[in-house]
Amino acid sequence: MKKLILLCLTITLFNCNGNAQKKAQKTYKISKTDAQWKAQLSEMAYYVLREAGTEHPFSSPLNKNYKEGVYACAACNTPLFKSEHKFDSGTGWPSFDREIKGNVAFGSDNKLGYSRDEEHCATCGGHLGHVFNDGPRETTGKRHCINGAALKFIPKK
């Protein structure tokens, strides 16, 4: 009887490492190999978009861009943010109080030892940045803190 219980416990323990702990692989409308992304993107854009890197604060010319237009994904041109929702957060990264609905996907990032809400392009899966709850209270209260290297600015015509 003890052997049977021990056998059942052993099987249960090995089965606990099943599908629940495997990372779900999301598929996107635009999918390319690493070599294709590297050929298309600048070194910094590849680092940010494909390796979930972070550019240095105050390094992007888009941080202080106040022209009218749309900010699109630098990898696939999907419109992500409108200039009318951009604000100066003082953090050194382009910041927006809202995204263009349906074009930004959200997930969790635990790389720093705590959970942050991570943002991705919903079309190609490129890492954009993170969203925080310390944005303008008079609008959404959200601060979408986005790497400028992940964005392409398209001016309004």
Short mmCIF file of C-alpha atoms in Angstrom, two decimals:
data_model
loop_
_atom_site.label_atom_id
_atom_site.label_comp_id
_atom_site.label_asym_id
_atom_site.label_seq_id
_atom_site.Cartn_x
_atom_site.Cartn_y
_atom_site.Cartn_z
CA MET A 1 0.00 0.00 0.00
CA LYS A 2 2.84 2.40 0.87
CA LYS A 3 4.50 1.70 -2.47
CA LEU A 4 1.26 2.45 -4.28
CA ILE A 5 0.89 5.80 -2.47
CA LEU A 6 4.54 6.64 -3.17
CA LEU A 7 4.08 5.77 -6.84
CA CYS A 8 0.95 7.97 -7.08
CA LEU A 9 2.75 10.91 -5.41
CA THR A 10 5.72 10.55 -7.75
CA ILE A 11 3.49 10.53 -10.83
CA THR A 12 1.55 13.55 -9.54
CA LEU A 13 4.73 15.54 -8.91
CA PHE A 14 6.10 14.89 -12.39
CA ASN A 15 2.78 15.79 -13.99
CA CYS A 16 2.61 19.13 -12.16
CA ASN A 17 5.29 20.39 -14.54
CA GLY A 18 2.84 20.13 -17.41
CA ASN A 19 1.22 22.66 -19.68
CA ALA A 20 0.46 25.22 -16.96
CA GLN A 21 4.13 26.14 -16.71
CA LYS A 22 4.85 26.25 -20.43
CA LYS A 23 4.85 29.70 -21.97
CA ALA A 24 2.09 30.12 -24.54
CA GLN A 25 3.47 30.86 -27.99
CA LYS A 26 1.33 33.61 -29.54
CA THR A 27 1.11 33.87 -33.29
CA TYR A 28 0.92 37.26 -34.99
CA LYS A 29 -0.31 38.38 -38.43
CA ILE A 30 3.26 39.31 -39.36
CA SER A 31 5.88 36.73 -38.49
CA LYS A 32 9.50 36.72 -39.63
CA THR A 33 12.70 34.90 -38.74
CA ASP A 34 15.31 36.59 -36.55
CA ALA A 35 17.50 36.98 -39.65
CA GLN A 36 14.69 38.77 -41.50
CA TRP A 37 14.04 41.12 -38.56
CA LYS A 38 17.77 41.87 -38.23
CA ALA A 39 18.00 42.72 -41.93
CA GLN A 40 14.98 45.05 -41.71
CA LEU A 41 15.54 46.85 -38.38
CA SER A 42 18.31 49.03 -36.99
CA GLU A 43 20.41 47.45 -34.25
CA MET A 44 18.57 49.46 -31.55
CA ALA A 45 15.11 48.76 -33.01
CA TYR A 46 15.92 45.03 -33.15
CA TYR A 47 17.15 45.11 -29.53
CA VAL A 48 13.97 46.84 -28.33
CA LEU A 49 11.33 45.20 -30.55
CA ARG A 50 12.63 41.64 -30.80
CA GLU A 51 14.72 41.23 -27.60
CA ALA A 52 12.47 43.31 -25.29
CA GLY A 53 15.29 45.74 -24.60
CA THR A 54 15.05 49.31 -23.34
CA GLU A 55 16.68 52.33 -24.90
CA HIS A 56 18.38 54.92 -22.69
CA PRO A 57 16.05 57.64 -21.42
CA PHE A 58 16.13 60.95 -23.33
CA SER A 59 17.88 59.24 -26.27
CA SER A 60 14.94 59.21 -28.71
CA PRO A 61 14.15 62.26 -30.86
CA LEU A 62 10.49 61.19 -30.62
CA ASN A 63 10.46 61.98 -26.90
CA LYS A 64 10.20 65.73 -27.63
CA ASN A 65 8.26 65.43 -30.90
CA TYR A 66 5.02 67.44 -30.65
CA LYS A 67 3.94 67.42 -34.30
CA GLU A 68 0.51 66.13 -35.29
CA GLY A 69 0.40 62.59 -36.59
CA VAL A 70 0.44 58.94 -35.67
CA TYR A 71 3.10 56.80 -34.01
CA ALA A 72 3.31 53.43 -35.73
CA CYS A 73 5.26 50.24 -35.06
CA ALA A 74 8.77 50.60 -36.49
CA ALA A 75 8.68 46.95 -37.57
CA CYS A 76 5.32 46.65 -39.32
CA ASN A 77 3.79 50.16 -39.59
CA THR A 78 0.72 49.33 -37.48
CA PRO A 79 -0.68 52.60 -36.02
CA LEU A 80 -0.25 52.40 -32.23
CA PHE A 81 -0.65 55.89 -30.69
CA LYS A 82 -2.05 59.27 -31.78
CA SER A 83 -0.11 62.50 -31.23
CA GLU A 84 -3.12 64.05 -29.47
CA HIS A 85 -2.69 61.49 -26.67
CA LYS A 86 1.05 62.14 -26.20
CA PHE A 87 2.29 64.03 -23.14
CA ASP A 88 5.62 64.91 -21.53
CA SER A 89 5.96 62.54 -18.58
CA GLY A 90 9.46 63.73 -17.72
CA THR A 91 10.71 60.12 -17.80
CA GLY A 92 12.73 60.42 -21.01
CA TRP A 93 10.57 58.12 -23.12
CA PRO A 94 7.65 59.00 -25.40
CA SER A 95 4.51 58.72 -23.27
CA PHE A 96 0.84 58.45 -24.20
CA ASP A 97 -2.32 58.32 -22.08
CA ARG A 98 -3.99 55.74 -24.35
CA GLU A 99 -3.30 53.38 -27.24
CA ILE A 100 -5.19 52.85 -30.47
CA LYS A 101 -7.58 50.11 -29.38
CA GLY A 102 -6.92 46.69 -30.86
CA ASN A 103 -3.43 47.54 -32.11
CA VAL A 104 -1.57 47.07 -28.83
CA ALA A 105 -1.42 43.75 -26.96
CA PHE A 106 -0.67 43.47 -23.25
CA GLY A 107 1.20 40.91 -21.15
CA SER A 108 3.24 40.61 -17.96
CA ASP A 109 6.94 41.27 -17.50
CA ASN A 110 8.65 39.92 -14.37
CA LYS A 111 12.29 40.54 -15.38
CA LEU A 112 12.95 43.03 -12.58
CA GLY A 113 11.60 40.79 -9.83
CA TYR A 114 8.12 42.32 -9.82
CA SER A 115 5.29 42.31 -12.31
CA ARG A 116 4.84 45.12 -14.86
CA ASP A 117 2.26 45.43 -17.63
CA GLU A 118 4.16 45.02 -20.89
CA GLU A 119 2.98 46.29 -24.27
CA HIS A 120 3.49 44.65 -27.68
CA CYS A 121 2.43 45.47 -31.20
CA ALA A 122 -0.66 43.33 -31.77
CA THR A 123 0.32 42.76 -35.42
CA CYS A 124 3.98 41.64 -35.21
CA GLY A 125 4.51 41.07 -31.46
CA GLY A 126 7.27 43.67 -31.18
CA HIS A 127 8.03 44.87 -27.63
CA LEU A 128 7.02 48.51 -27.20
CA GLY A 129 7.40 49.30 -23.50
CA HIS A 130 5.20 49.26 -20.40
CA VAL A 131 2.01 50.88 -19.12
CA PHE A 132 1.74 52.41 -15.63
CA ASN A 133 -1.07 53.94 -13.58
CA ASP A 134 0.67 57.28 -12.99
CA GLY A 135 -0.47 59.16 -16.10
CA PRO A 136 -2.60 62.31 -16.35
CA ARG A 137 -5.53 62.07 -13.91
CA GLU A 138 -7.67 64.39 -16.06
CA THR A 139 -7.70 61.83 -18.89
CA THR A 140 -7.09 58.10 -18.41
CA GLY A 141 -4.58 58.02 -15.55
CA LYS A 142 -2.40 55.76 -17.72
CA ARG A 143 1.19 56.32 -18.86
CA HIS A 144 2.16 54.19 -21.83
CA CYS A 145 5.96 54.48 -21.56
CA ILE A 146 7.20 53.54 -25.02
CA ASN A 147 10.69 53.10 -26.46
CA GLY A 148 11.16 55.58 -29.29
CA ALA A 149 13.16 52.96 -31.22
CA ALA A 150 9.97 50.87 -31.40
CA LEU A 151 8.10 53.71 -33.10
CA LYS A 152 7.93 55.40 -36.48
CA PHE A 153 6.29 58.83 -36.62
CA ILE A 154 3.92 59.46 -39.52
CA PRO A 155 3.07 63.18 -39.77
CA LYS A 156 -0.49 64.31 -40.45
CA LYS A 157 -0.93 65.54 -44.03
#
